[in-house]
PDB file of C-alpha atoms in Angstrom:
ATOM      1  CA  MET A   1      30.704  44.006   7.719  1.00 43.00           C
ATOM      2  CA  LYS A   2      32.984  41.760   5.662  1.00 40.00           C
ATOM      3  CA  LYS A   3      33.610  39.512   8.656  1.00 43.00           C
ATOM      4  CA  ILE A   4      29.870  39.168   9.262  1.00 42.00           C
ATOM      5  CA  ILE A   5      29.273  38.166   5.639  1.00 42.00           C
ATOM      6  CA  VAL A   6      32.031  35.549   5.736  1.00 41.00           C
ATOM      7  CA  THR A   7      30.781  34.151   9.023  1.00 42.00           C
ATOM      8  CA  THR A   8      27.214  33.971   7.723  1.00 40.00           C
ATOM      9  CA  ALA A   9      28.358  32.194   4.571  1.00 40.00           C
ATOM     10  CA  MET A  10      30.299  29.688   6.631  1.00 40.00           C
ATOM     11  CA  MET A  11      27.240  29.052   8.801  1.00 39.00           C
ATOM     12  CA  LEU A  12      25.081  28.465   5.723  1.00 37.00           C
ATOM     13  CA  CYS A  13      27.663  26.037   4.390  1.00 37.00           C
ATOM     14  CA  VAL A  14      27.749  24.081   7.639  1.00 37.00           C
ATOM     15  CA  CYS A  15      23.944  23.962   7.779  1.00 39.00           C
ATOM     16  CA  SER A  16      23.820  22.642   4.217  1.00 38.00           C
ATOM     17  CA  VAL A  17      26.367  19.925   4.916  1.00 42.00           C
ATOM     18  CA  ASN A  18      24.629  18.840   8.110  1.00 56.00           C
ATOM     19  CA  ALA A  19      21.053  18.985   6.803  1.00 72.00           C
ATOM     20  CA  ALA A  20      19.086  15.783   7.244  1.00 95.00           C
ATOM     21  CA  SER A  21      18.449  13.917   4.006  1.00 97.00           C
ATOM     22  CA  VAL A  22      16.236  11.164   2.651  1.00 98.00           C
ATOM     23  CA  GLU A  23      16.209   9.167  -0.589  1.00 98.00           C
ATOM     24  CA  VAL A  24      12.948   7.529  -1.651  1.00 98.00           C
ATOM     25  CA  ALA A  25      12.330   4.920  -4.354  1.00 98.00           C
ATOM     26  CA  LEU A  26       8.868   5.168  -5.934  1.00 97.00           C
ATOM     27  CA  ASP A  27       6.607   2.233  -6.787  1.00 94.00           C
ATOM     28  CA  THR A  28       4.325   4.049  -9.246  1.00 91.00           C
ATOM     29  CA  ASN A  29       4.321   6.877 -11.731  1.00 90.00           C
ATOM     30  CA  PRO A  30       4.345  10.385 -10.212  1.00 94.00           C
ATOM     31  CA  ASP A  31       0.560  10.841 -10.369  1.00 92.00           C
ATOM     32  CA  ARG A  32      -0.995  12.594  -7.357  1.00 94.00           C
ATOM     33  CA  GLU A  33      -4.562  12.169  -8.590  1.00 92.00           C
ATOM     34  CA  ASN A  34      -4.481   8.398  -9.074  1.00 91.00           C
ATOM     35  CA  SER A  35      -1.711   7.012  -6.829  1.00 92.00           C
ATOM     36  CA  GLY A  36      -2.035   7.052  -3.056  1.00 94.00           C
ATOM     37  CA  SER A  37       1.553   5.951  -2.469  1.00 95.00           C
ATOM     38  CA  TYR A  38       2.952   8.702  -4.706  1.00 96.00           C
ATOM     39  CA  ARG A  39       0.641  11.246  -3.097  1.00 97.00           C
ATOM     40  CA  TYR A  40       2.114  10.284   0.282  1.00 98.00           C
ATOM     41  CA  VAL A  41       5.684  10.737  -0.974  1.00 98.00           C
ATOM     42  CA  ASP A  42       4.848  14.070  -2.585  1.00 98.00           C
ATOM     43  CA  ASN A  43       3.187  15.317   0.622  1.00 98.00           C
ATOM     44  CA  LEU A  44       6.031  14.008   2.759  1.00 98.00           C
ATOM     45  CA  LEU A  45       8.900  15.485   0.769  1.00 98.00           C
ATOM     46  CA  GLN A  46       7.239  18.882   0.385  1.00 98.00           C
ATOM     47  CA  SER A  47       6.871  19.015   4.166  1.00 98.00           C
ATOM     48  CA  LEU A  48      10.442  17.892   4.813  1.00 98.00           C
ATOM     49  CA  LYS A  49      11.864  20.407   2.328  1.00 98.00           C
ATOM     50  CA  GLU A  50      10.094  23.164   4.250  1.00 97.00           C
ATOM     51  CA  LYS A  51      11.912  21.904   7.348  1.00 97.00           C
ATOM     52  CA  GLY A  52      15.266  22.111   5.579  1.00 97.00           C
ATOM     53  CA  TRP A  53      15.717  18.470   4.571  1.00 98.00           C
ATOM     54  CA  GLN A  54      17.538  17.424   1.429  1.00 98.00           C
ATOM     55  CA  THR A  55      15.478  14.985  -0.641  1.00 98.00           C
ATOM     56  CA  ASN A  56      16.032  12.727  -3.622  1.00 97.00           C
ATOM     57  CA  VAL A  57      13.510  10.555  -5.500  1.00 97.00           C
ATOM     58  CA  PHE A  58      14.174   7.509  -7.683  1.00 97.00           C
ATOM     59  CA  ALA A  59      11.572   6.817 -10.374  1.00 96.00           C
ATOM     60  CA  ARG A  60       9.810   3.443 -10.453  1.00 93.00           C
ATOM     61  CA  ASP A  61      12.107   0.518 -11.313  1.00 90.00           C
ATOM     62  CA  THR A  62      15.165   2.734 -11.931  1.00 95.00           C
ATOM     63  CA  ILE A  63      17.116   1.187  -9.058  1.00 95.00           C
ATOM     64  CA  GLY A  64      15.688  -2.310  -9.172  1.00 92.00           C
ATOM     65  CA  SER A  65      12.631  -4.484  -8.768  1.00 91.00           C
ATOM     66  CA  GLU A  66      10.502  -4.775  -5.629  1.00 90.00           C
ATOM     67  CA  GLU A  67      12.822  -7.425  -4.213  1.00 93.00           C
ATOM     68  CA  GLU A  68      15.968  -5.501  -5.096  1.00 96.00           C
ATOM     69  CA  ARG A  69      14.678  -2.316  -3.482  1.00 96.00           C
ATOM     70  CA  VAL A  70      13.857  -4.132  -0.255  1.00 96.00           C
ATOM     71  CA  ALA A  71      17.332  -5.680  -0.255  1.00 97.00           C
ATOM     72  CA  ARG A  72      18.833  -2.208  -0.639  1.00 98.00           C
ATOM     73  CA  VAL A  73      16.755  -0.917   2.271  1.00 98.00           C
ATOM     74  CA  ARG A  74      17.800  -3.830   4.473  1.00 98.00           C
ATOM     75  CA  SER A  75      21.468  -3.252   3.680  1.00 97.00           C
ATOM     76  CA  GLY A  76      21.202   0.477   4.371  1.00 97.00           C
ATOM     77  CA  THR A  77      22.054   1.580   0.808  1.00 97.00           C
ATOM     78  CA  LEU A  78      18.535   2.961   0.238  1.00 98.00           C
ATOM     79  CA  ASN A  79      16.692   5.046   2.838  1.00 98.00           C
ATOM     80  CA  VAL A  80      13.043   4.459   1.931  1.00 98.00           C
ATOM     81  CA  SER A  81      11.178   2.304  -0.576  1.00 98.00           C
ATOM     82  CA  LEU A  82       7.482   2.270  -1.395  1.00 97.00           C
ATOM     83  CA  SER A  83       6.945  -1.486  -1.312  1.00 96.00           C
ATOM     84  CA  ARG A  84       4.273  -4.144  -1.244  1.00 93.00           C
ATOM     85  CA  TYR A  85       2.795  -5.215   2.070  1.00 94.00           C
ATOM     86  CA  THR A  86       4.426  -8.652   1.982  1.00 92.00           C
ATOM     87  CA  ALA A  87       7.883  -7.040   2.079  1.00 95.00           C
ATOM     88  CA  ALA A  88       7.389  -6.757   5.851  1.00 96.00           C
ATOM     89  CA  ALA A  89       4.816  -9.524   6.339  1.00 95.00           C
ATOM     90  CA  GLN A  90       7.352 -12.129   5.197  1.00 94.00           C
ATOM     91  CA  PHE A  91       9.311 -11.372   8.388  1.00 96.00           C
ATOM     92  CA  VAL A  92       6.288 -10.851  10.671  1.00 97.00           C
ATOM     93  CA  PRO A  93       3.732 -13.466   9.540  1.00 95.00           C
ATOM     94  CA  GLU A  94       0.909 -12.155  11.718  1.00 96.00           C
ATOM     95  CA  MET A  95       0.686  -9.074   9.484  1.00 97.00           C
ATOM     96  CA  GLN A  96      -1.107 -11.387   7.020  1.00 94.00           C
ATOM     97  CA  VAL A  97      -4.110 -11.378   9.353  1.00 96.00           C
ATOM     98  CA  LEU A  98      -4.743  -7.730   8.534  1.00 96.00           C
ATOM     99  CA  GLN A  99      -5.030  -8.563   4.835  1.00 94.00           C
ATOM    100  CA  LEU A 100      -7.642 -11.262   5.282  1.00 96.00           C
ATOM    101  CA  PRO A 101     -10.816 -10.449   3.316  1.00 96.00           C
ATOM    102  CA  TYR A 102     -13.281  -8.101   5.007  1.00 97.00           C
ATOM    103  CA  THR A 103     -11.061  -7.464   8.044  1.00 96.00           C
ATOM    104  CA  PHE A 104     -11.640  -3.703   7.809  1.00 96.00           C
ATOM    105  CA  LYS A 105     -15.104  -2.213   7.398  1.00 94.00           C
ATOM    106  CA  SER A 106     -14.065   1.033   5.705  1.00 94.00           C
ATOM    107  CA  VAL A 107     -11.125   3.207   4.696  1.00 94.00           C
ATOM    108  CA  ASP A 108     -11.613   5.220   7.906  1.00 95.00           C
ATOM    109  CA  HIS A 109     -11.429   1.979   9.890  1.00 97.00           C
ATOM    110  CA  GLN A 110      -8.130   1.103   8.213  1.00 97.00           C
ATOM    111  CA  TYR A 111      -6.709   4.564   8.935  1.00 96.00           C
ATOM    112  CA  GLY A 112      -7.852   4.499  12.551  1.00 96.00           C
ATOM    113  CA  PHE A 113      -6.097   1.217  13.224  1.00 97.00           C
ATOM    114  CA  PHE A 114      -2.737   1.915  11.587  1.00 96.00           C
ATOM    115  CA  ALA A 115      -2.487   5.596  12.561  1.00 93.00           C
ATOM    116  CA  LYS A 116      -3.880   5.487  16.086  1.00 92.00           C
ATOM    117  CA  SER A 117      -2.993   2.081  17.517  1.00 96.00           C
ATOM    118  CA  ASP A 118       0.499   1.127  18.671  1.00 95.00           C
ATOM    119  CA  TYR A 119       0.577  -1.916  16.377  1.00 97.00           C
ATOM    120  CA  LEU A 120       3.276  -0.574  14.055  1.00 97.00           C
ATOM    121  CA  ASP A 121       5.504   0.153  17.060  1.00 96.00           C
ATOM    122  CA  ASP A 122       5.263  -3.509  17.990  1.00 96.00           C
ATOM    123  CA  ILE A 123       5.922  -4.600  14.392  1.00 97.00           C
ATOM    124  CA  ASN A 124       8.957  -2.351  14.113  1.00 98.00           C
ATOM    125  CA  LYS A 125      10.570  -3.849  17.194  1.00 97.00           C
ATOM    126  CA  ARG A 126      10.479  -7.199  15.396  1.00 97.00           C
ATOM    127  CA  LEU A 127      11.579  -5.813  12.038  1.00 98.00           C
ATOM    128  CA  ALA A 128      14.616  -3.995  13.447  1.00 98.00           C
ATOM    129  CA  SER A 129      16.729  -7.161  13.395  1.00 97.00           C
ATOM    130  CA  GLU A 130      15.939  -7.444   9.652  1.00 98.00           C
ATOM    131  CA  GLY A 131      17.131  -3.904   9.026  1.00 98.00           C
ATOM    132  CA  LEU A 132      13.601  -2.653   8.260  1.00 98.00           C
ATOM    133  CA  ARG A 133      11.124  -0.165   9.674  1.00 98.00           C
ATOM    134  CA  VAL A 134       7.541   0.495   8.543  1.00 98.00           C
ATOM    135  CA  LEU A 135       6.967   4.244   8.429  1.00 98.00           C
ATOM    136  CA  ALA A 136       3.362   4.064   7.210  1.00 97.00           C
ATOM    137  CA  VAL A 137       0.756   1.724   5.744  1.00 97.00           C
ATOM    138  CA  LEU A 138      -0.670   3.489   2.720  1.00 96.00           C
ATOM    139  CA  PRO A 139      -3.716   2.941   0.519  1.00 94.00           C
ATOM    140  CA  THR A 140      -3.069   3.035  -3.211  1.00 89.00           C
ATOM    141  CA  GLY A 141      -6.764   3.808  -3.457  1.00 91.00           C
ATOM    142  CA  ALA A 142      -9.982   2.402  -2.034  1.00 93.00           C
ATOM    143  CA  PHE A 143     -10.484  -1.259  -1.067  1.00 96.00           C
ATOM    144  CA  LEU A 144      -9.721  -3.892  -3.688  1.00 97.00           C
ATOM    145  CA  GLY A 145     -12.379  -4.854  -6.203  1.00 98.00           C
ATOM    146  CA  ILE A 146     -12.386  -7.336  -9.075  1.00 98.00           C
ATOM    147  CA  PHE A 147     -11.231  -6.366 -12.557  1.00 98.00           C
ATOM    148  CA  ASN A 148     -11.517  -8.729 -15.503  1.00 98.00           C
ATOM    149  CA  ARG A 149     -11.901  -8.694 -19.279  1.00 98.00           C
ATOM    150  CA  GLU A 150     -14.224 -11.695 -19.712  1.00 97.00           C
ATOM    151  CA  LYS A 151     -17.579 -11.187 -17.965  1.00 98.00           C
ATOM    152  CA  PRO A 152     -19.552  -9.165 -15.397  1.00 98.00           C
ATOM    153  CA  ILE A 153     -19.109 -10.351 -11.795  1.00 98.00           C
ATOM    154  CA  GLU A 154     -22.091  -9.880  -9.487  1.00 98.00           C
ATOM    155  CA  THR A 155     -21.669 -12.711  -6.971  1.00 98.00           C
ATOM    156  CA  VAL A 156     -18.800 -15.034  -6.105  1.00 98.00           C
ATOM    157  CA  HIS A 157     -20.358 -17.716  -8.306  1.00 98.00           C
ATOM    158  CA  ASP A 158     -19.485 -15.624 -11.383  1.00 98.00           C
ATOM    159  CA  MET A 159     -15.778 -16.068 -10.611  1.00 98.00           C
ATOM    160  CA  LEU A 160     -15.874 -19.668 -11.857  1.00 98.00           C
ATOM    161  CA  GLY A 161     -13.470 -20.225 -14.725  1.00 96.00           C
ATOM    162  CA  LEU A 162     -11.544 -16.963 -14.447  1.00 98.00           C
ATOM    163  CA  ARG A 163      -7.745 -16.980 -14.291  1.00 98.00           C
ATOM    164  CA  MET A 164      -6.588 -14.088 -12.109  1.00 98.00           C
ATOM    165  CA  ARG A 165      -3.249 -12.423 -11.522  1.00 98.00           C
ATOM    166  CA  ALA A 166      -2.136 -13.193  -7.972  1.00 96.00           C
ATOM    167  CA  LEU A 167       0.300 -11.147  -5.935  1.00 89.00           C
ATOM    168  CA  ASP A 168       1.296 -14.019  -3.643  1.00 88.00           C
ATOM    169  CA  SER A 169       0.298 -17.457  -2.374  1.00 89.00           C
ATOM    170  CA  ASN A 170      -2.433 -15.996  -0.151  1.00 89.00           C
ATOM    171  CA  GLN A 171      -4.185 -14.569  -3.194  1.00 93.00           C
ATOM    172  CA  LEU A 172      -3.823 -17.912  -4.976  1.00 96.00           C
ATOM    173  CA  ASN A 173      -5.723 -19.505  -2.083  1.00 95.00           C
ATOM    174  CA  MET A 174      -8.314 -16.744  -2.135  1.00 97.00           C
ATOM    175  CA  PHE A 175      -9.043 -17.147  -5.850  1.00 98.00           C
ATOM    176  CA  GLU A 176      -9.356 -20.904  -5.438  1.00 97.00           C
ATOM    177  CA  MET A 177     -11.914 -20.413  -2.642  1.00 97.00           C
ATOM    178  CA  MET A 178     -13.892 -18.150  -4.986  1.00 98.00           C
ATOM    179  CA  GLY A 179     -13.921 -20.763  -7.741  1.00 97.00           C
ATOM    180  CA  ALA A 180     -11.285 -19.111  -9.930  1.00 98.00           C
ATOM    181  CA  SER A 181      -7.615 -19.926 -10.472  1.00 97.00           C
ATOM    182  CA  GLY A 182      -4.568 -17.735 -10.000  1.00 97.00           C
ATOM    183  CA  VAL A 183      -1.162 -17.112 -11.537  1.00 97.00           C
ATOM    184  CA  ILE A 184       1.539 -15.173  -9.695  1.00 96.00           C
ATOM    185  CA  VAL A 185       2.685 -12.348 -11.977  1.00 95.00           C
ATOM    186  CA  PRO A 186       5.164  -9.582 -11.005  1.00 90.00           C
ATOM    187  CA  LEU A 187       3.835  -6.027 -11.182  1.00 85.00           C
ATOM    188  CA  SER A 188       6.077  -5.124 -14.122  1.00 87.00           C
ATOM    189  CA  GLU A 189       4.609  -7.965 -16.217  1.00 94.00           C
ATOM    190  CA  VAL A 190       0.889  -7.507 -15.488  1.00 96.00           C
ATOM    191  CA  SER A 191       0.041  -5.526 -18.637  1.00 96.00           C
ATOM    192  CA  ASN A 192       1.693  -8.086 -20.872  1.00 97.00           C
ATOM    193  CA  ALA A 193      -0.033 -10.941 -19.019  1.00 97.00           C
ATOM    194  CA  LEU A 194      -3.404  -9.282 -19.720  1.00 97.00           C
ATOM    195  CA  LYS A 195      -2.530  -8.648 -23.378  1.00 97.00           C
ATOM    196  CA  THR A 196      -1.425 -12.233 -24.011  1.00 97.00           C
ATOM    197  CA  GLY A 197      -4.241 -13.922 -22.081  1.00 96.00           C
ATOM    198  CA  ILE A 198      -2.029 -15.365 -19.357  1.00 97.00           C
ATOM    199  CA  VAL A 199      -4.521 -13.833 -16.920  1.00 98.00           C
ATOM    200  CA  ASP A 200      -8.080 -12.558 -17.285  1.00 98.00           C
ATOM    201  CA  GLY A 201      -7.874  -9.912 -14.585  1.00 98.00           C
ATOM    202  CA  TYR A 202      -6.776  -8.970 -11.081  1.00 98.00           C
ATOM    203  CA  ILE A 203      -8.017  -7.522  -7.809  1.00 97.00           C
ATOM    204  CA  ASN A 204      -7.031  -3.943  -7.129  1.00 96.00           C
ATOM    205  CA  ALA A 205      -8.184  -0.471  -6.179  1.00 95.00           C
ATOM    206  CA  SER A 206     -10.305   1.343  -8.756  1.00 96.00           C
ATOM    207  CA  SER A 207      -7.490   3.820  -9.425  1.00 94.00           C
ATOM    208  CA  VAL A 208      -4.866   1.234 -10.448  1.00 94.00           C
ATOM    209  CA  PRO A 209      -5.827   0.635 -14.124  1.00 96.00           C
ATOM    210  CA  LEU A 210      -5.964   4.413 -14.536  1.00 94.00           C
ATOM    211  CA  MET A 211      -2.522   4.776 -12.981  1.00 90.00           C
ATOM    212  CA  PHE A 212      -0.894   2.086 -15.145  1.00 92.00           C
ATOM    213  CA  ASP A 213      -2.871   2.790 -18.342  1.00 94.00           C
ATOM    214  CA  GLN A 214      -4.574  -0.625 -18.317  1.00 97.00           C
ATOM    215  CA  THR A 215      -8.205   0.369 -18.870  1.00 97.00           C
ATOM    216  CA  SER A 216      -8.077  -0.812 -22.506  1.00 97.00           C
ATOM    217  CA  LEU A 217      -7.122  -4.294 -21.259  1.00 98.00           C
ATOM    218  CA  LEU A 218     -10.090  -4.663 -18.890  1.00 98.00           C
ATOM    219  CA  ARG A 219     -13.862  -4.572 -19.401  1.00 98.00           C
ATOM    220  CA  HIS A 220     -15.470  -5.129 -15.989  1.00 98.00           C
ATOM    221  CA  PHE A 221     -14.993  -3.878 -12.424  1.00 98.00           C
ATOM    222  CA  THR A 222     -16.910  -5.115  -9.391  1.00 98.00           C
ATOM    223  CA  ASP A 223     -16.470  -3.048  -6.221  1.00 98.00           C
ATOM    224  CA  ALA A 224     -16.473  -6.077  -3.927  1.00 98.00           C
ATOM    225  CA  LYS A 225     -14.248  -4.354  -1.300  1.00 97.00           C
ATOM    226  CA  LEU A 226     -12.406  -7.616  -0.685  1.00 97.00           C
ATOM    227  CA  ILE A 227      -9.242  -6.444   1.047  1.00 95.00           C
ATOM    228  CA  MET A 228      -7.711  -3.181   2.211  1.00 95.00           C
ATOM    229  CA  SER A 229      -5.487  -1.467  -0.329  1.00 93.00           C
ATOM    230  CA  ALA A 230      -2.034  -1.294   1.239  1.00 94.00           C
ATOM    231  CA  ARG A 231       1.504  -0.402   0.287  1.00 95.00           C
ATOM    232  CA  LEU A 232       4.301   0.253   2.764  1.00 98.00           C
ATOM    233  CA  ALA A 233       6.634   3.186   3.235  1.00 98.00           C
ATOM    234  CA  LEU A 234       9.532   0.938   4.226  1.00 98.00           C
ATOM    235  CA  ALA A 235      12.669   2.485   5.730  1.00 98.00           C
ATOM    236  CA  SER A 236      16.172   1.324   6.456  1.00 98.00           C
ATOM    237  CA  GLN A 237      16.645   0.829  10.189  1.00 98.00           C
ATOM    238  CA  TYR A 238      20.281   1.857   9.751  1.00 98.00           C
ATOM    239  CA  TRP A 239      19.227   5.174   8.200  1.00 98.00           C
ATOM    240  CA  TRP A 240      16.591   5.712  10.894  1.00 98.00           C
ATOM    241  CA  ASP A 241      19.026   4.998  13.739  1.00 98.00           C
ATOM    242  CA  ASN A 242      21.418   7.622  12.377  1.00 97.00           C
ATOM    243  CA  LEU A 243      18.845  10.405  12.522  1.00 98.00           C
ATOM    244  CA  SER A 244      18.870  12.662  15.566  1.00 97.00           C
ATOM    245  CA  ILE A 245      15.924  12.688  17.958  1.00 98.00           C
ATOM    246  CA  GLU A 246      14.807  16.028  16.504  1.00 97.00           C
ATOM    247  CA  GLU A 247      15.051  14.681  12.937  1.00 98.00           C
ATOM    248  CA  LYS A 248      13.011  11.614  13.845  1.00 98.00           C
ATOM    249  CA  GLU A 249      10.347  13.848  15.373  1.00 98.00           C
ATOM    250  CA  GLN A 250      10.305  16.048  12.258  1.00 98.00           C
ATOM    251  CA  PHE A 251      10.038  13.072   9.943  1.00 98.00           C
ATOM    252  CA  THR A 252       7.324  11.391  12.013  1.00 97.00           C
ATOM    253  CA  ALA A 253       5.200  14.549  12.090  1.00 98.00           C
ATOM    254  CA  SER A 254       5.555  15.029   8.319  1.00 98.00           C
ATOM    255  CA  SER A 255       4.781  11.365   7.675  1.00 98.00           C
ATOM    256  CA  MET A 256       1.647  11.385   9.810  1.00 97.00           C
ATOM    257  CA  GLU A 257       0.354  14.528   8.079  1.00 98.00           C
ATOM    258  CA  ALA A 258       1.111  13.042   4.654  1.00 98.00           C
ATOM    259  CA  GLN A 259      -0.622   9.773   5.516  1.00 97.00           C
ATOM    260  CA  SER A 260      -3.731  11.503   6.888  1.00 97.00           C
ATOM    261  CA  GLU A 261      -4.116  13.577   3.725  1.00 97.00           C
ATOM    262  CA  VAL A 262      -3.880  10.443   1.559  1.00 97.00           C
ATOM    263  CA  PHE A 263      -6.695   8.710   3.436  1.00 96.00           C
ATOM    264  CA  ASP A 264      -8.851  11.841   3.088  1.00 96.00           C
ATOM    265  CA  TRP A 265      -8.086  11.831  -0.636  1.00 95.00           C
ATOM    266  CA  VAL A 266      -9.138   8.163  -0.964  1.00 95.00           C
ATOM    267  CA  ASN A 267     -12.579   8.918   0.455  1.00 90.00           C
ATOM    268  CA  GLN A 268     -13.003  11.959  -1.794  1.00 92.00           C
ATOM    269  CA  SER A 269     -11.642  10.481  -5.028  1.00 94.00           C
ATOM    270  CA  GLU A 270     -13.363   7.085  -5.243  1.00 93.00           C
ATOM    271  CA  LYS A 271     -16.430   8.338  -7.134  1.00 94.00           C
ATOM    272  CA  ARG A 272     -14.206  10.194  -9.586  1.00 95.00           C
ATOM    273  CA  HIS A 273     -12.081   7.104 -10.264  1.00 96.00           C
ATOM    274  CA  LYS A 274     -15.170   5.003 -10.968  1.00 97.00           C
ATOM    275  CA  LYS A 275     -16.464   7.686 -13.333  1.00 97.00           C
ATOM    276  CA  MET A 276     -13.113   7.680 -15.128  1.00 97.00           C
ATOM    277  CA  LEU A 277     -13.286   3.893 -15.486  1.00 98.00           C
ATOM    278  CA  ILE A 278     -16.736   4.136 -17.060  1.00 98.00           C
ATOM    279  CA  GLU A 279     -15.545   6.877 -19.427  1.00 98.00           C
ATOM    280  CA  ALA A 280     -12.637   4.604 -20.429  1.00 97.00           C
ATOM    281  CA  GLY A 281     -15.060   1.785 -21.324  1.00 98.00           C
ATOM    282  CA  VAL A 282     -14.902  -0.295 -18.123  1.00 98.00           C
ATOM    283  CA  GLU A 283     -18.293  -1.436 -16.822  1.00 98.00           C
ATOM    284  CA  VAL A 284     -18.612  -0.750 -13.064  1.00 98.00           C
ATOM    285  CA  TYR A 285     -20.872  -2.901 -10.882  1.00 98.00           C
ATOM    286  CA  GLU A 286     -21.856  -1.931  -7.324  1.00 98.00           C
ATOM    287  CA  PRO A 287     -22.704  -5.165  -5.460  1.00 98.00           C
ATOM    288  CA  THR A 288     -25.706  -5.340  -3.154  1.00 98.00           C
ATOM    289  CA  GLU A 289     -25.336  -6.511   0.448  1.00 97.00           C
ATOM    290  CA  GLU A 290     -26.629  -9.898  -0.696  1.00 98.00           C
ATOM    291  CA  ASP A 291     -23.947 -10.025  -3.413  1.00 98.00           C
ATOM    292  CA  ILE A 292     -21.217  -9.145  -0.911  1.00 98.00           C
ATOM    293  CA  ALA A 293     -22.499 -11.856   1.428  1.00 98.00           C
ATOM    294  CA  THR A 294     -21.652 -14.509  -1.176  1.00 98.00           C
ATOM    295  CA  PHE A 295     -18.013 -13.358  -1.225  1.00 98.00           C
ATOM    296  CA  LYS A 296     -17.831 -13.222   2.570  1.00 97.00           C
ATOM    297  CA  SER A 297     -19.263 -16.733   2.847  1.00 98.00           C
ATOM    298  CA  ALA A 298     -16.858 -18.187   0.281  1.00 98.00           C
ATOM    299  CA  LEU A 299     -13.844 -16.593   1.954  1.00 97.00           C
ATOM    300  CA  SER A 300     -14.781 -17.212   5.588  1.00 94.00           C
ATOM    301  CA  GLY A 301     -12.154 -19.948   5.931  1.00 93.00           C
ATOM    302  CA  MET A 302      -9.154 -17.852   4.849  1.00 94.00           C
ATOM    303  CA  ASN A 303      -7.769 -17.914   8.408  1.00 93.00           C
ATOM    304  CA  GLN A 304      -6.449 -21.419   7.760  1.00 92.00           C
ATOM    305  CA  PHE A 305      -3.908 -20.089   5.265  1.00 92.00           C
ATOM    306  CA  VAL A 306      -2.178 -17.759   7.732  1.00 93.00           C
ATOM    307  CA  LYS A 307       0.947 -19.773   8.452  1.00 90.00           C
ATOM    308  CA  GLY A 308       3.048 -19.368  11.571  1.00 92.00           C
ATOM    309  CA  VAL A 309       0.311 -17.655  13.601  1.00 95.00           C
ATOM    310  CA  SER A 310      -1.795 -19.375  16.252  1.00 95.00           C
ATOM    311  CA  ASP A 311      -5.597 -19.302  16.096  1.00 94.00           C
ATOM    312  CA  GLU A 312      -5.558 -17.492  19.431  1.00 96.00           C
ATOM    313  CA  ARG A 313      -3.323 -14.717  18.062  1.00 96.00           C
ATOM    314  CA  ILE A 314      -5.465 -14.390  14.920  1.00 96.00           C
ATOM    315  CA  GLU A 315      -8.556 -13.880  17.057  1.00 95.00           C
ATOM    316  CA  GLN A 316      -6.689 -11.410  19.271  1.00 96.00           C
ATOM    317  CA  LEU A 317      -5.615  -9.331  16.277  1.00 97.00           C
ATOM    318  CA  GLN A 318      -9.093  -9.373  14.756  1.00 96.00           C
ATOM    319  CA  LYS A 319     -10.561  -8.140  18.044  1.00 96.00           C
ATOM    320  CA  MET A 320      -7.902  -5.431  18.213  1.00 96.00           C
ATOM    321  CA  VAL A 321      -8.828  -4.275  14.709  1.00 97.00           C
ATOM    322  CA  ASN A 322     -12.535  -4.233  15.535  1.00 96.00           C
ATOM    323  CA  ASP A 323     -11.855  -1.924  18.481  1.00 95.00           C
ATOM    324  CA  TYR A 324     -10.773   0.789  16.035  1.00 95.00           C
ATOM    325  CA  GLN A 325     -13.971   0.935  14.000  1.00 92.00           C
ATOM    326  CA  PRO A 326     -15.079   4.576  13.592  1.00 88.00           C
TER     327      PRO A 326
END
């Protein structure tokens, strides 16, 4: 009996040492009810733990900024980072096409394309040389609407005179086409920029001000559904290559389940998030089809700002996306 106990203990020790592991750096607060990217991580790690994986989570900004986290992933010193979409799009310019205004018709359309097409497989072949791999494209919430503290926005013409926080140069161009101006502000500085008047607002999912406690800094929300809400689960290619085939299959299955649940949550939670905005003092406007048409018309020329991608490829990608409409 003693020999059996010793042998069993040794086996447990070996299993523990050899267990697959993953370290994930968060991009938001750990809030399942308001953050799609955190909800994905929470789903994912619970599933992996059940499969015997060792997991570790780094809180937002504890191991560096967005840029620093991506650098860590590329170098192989961080396994997974929840990062902005441009972290991969900077290396594969055609990914910008998928963030053009009104490319996707619904949240289900977005899910169908990224989860059921082979587009990410193609992207990952190109990202491998950069040390990166996209595990999933995740919604933080529903499609992006317009938040501001100055005035109600019903049509694109109401954007005139507003100064908006921009995430990148593409959003600068977008705001200009809508008659507003833009200022690039890092995520960590957005609240201060709103407080000091550097910007009047931003575009984001309805859940974001709730997640970052910014409802007191904003007065108006227009659900214009401009662009898909998207963050990336971005992995180190070095880490991925060192997983066994079985571990890759386990991780992929857990990731797909986690991603699917997040998209279901987005559809179910949108009404609740809007109600919470109203309760926090933010006026919510639901645009009519005629209102939305003014935004679509103003932004119809955004294709010209996709650099490094031919018109033919842009059209090809847009057709590919349309094929995945529910």
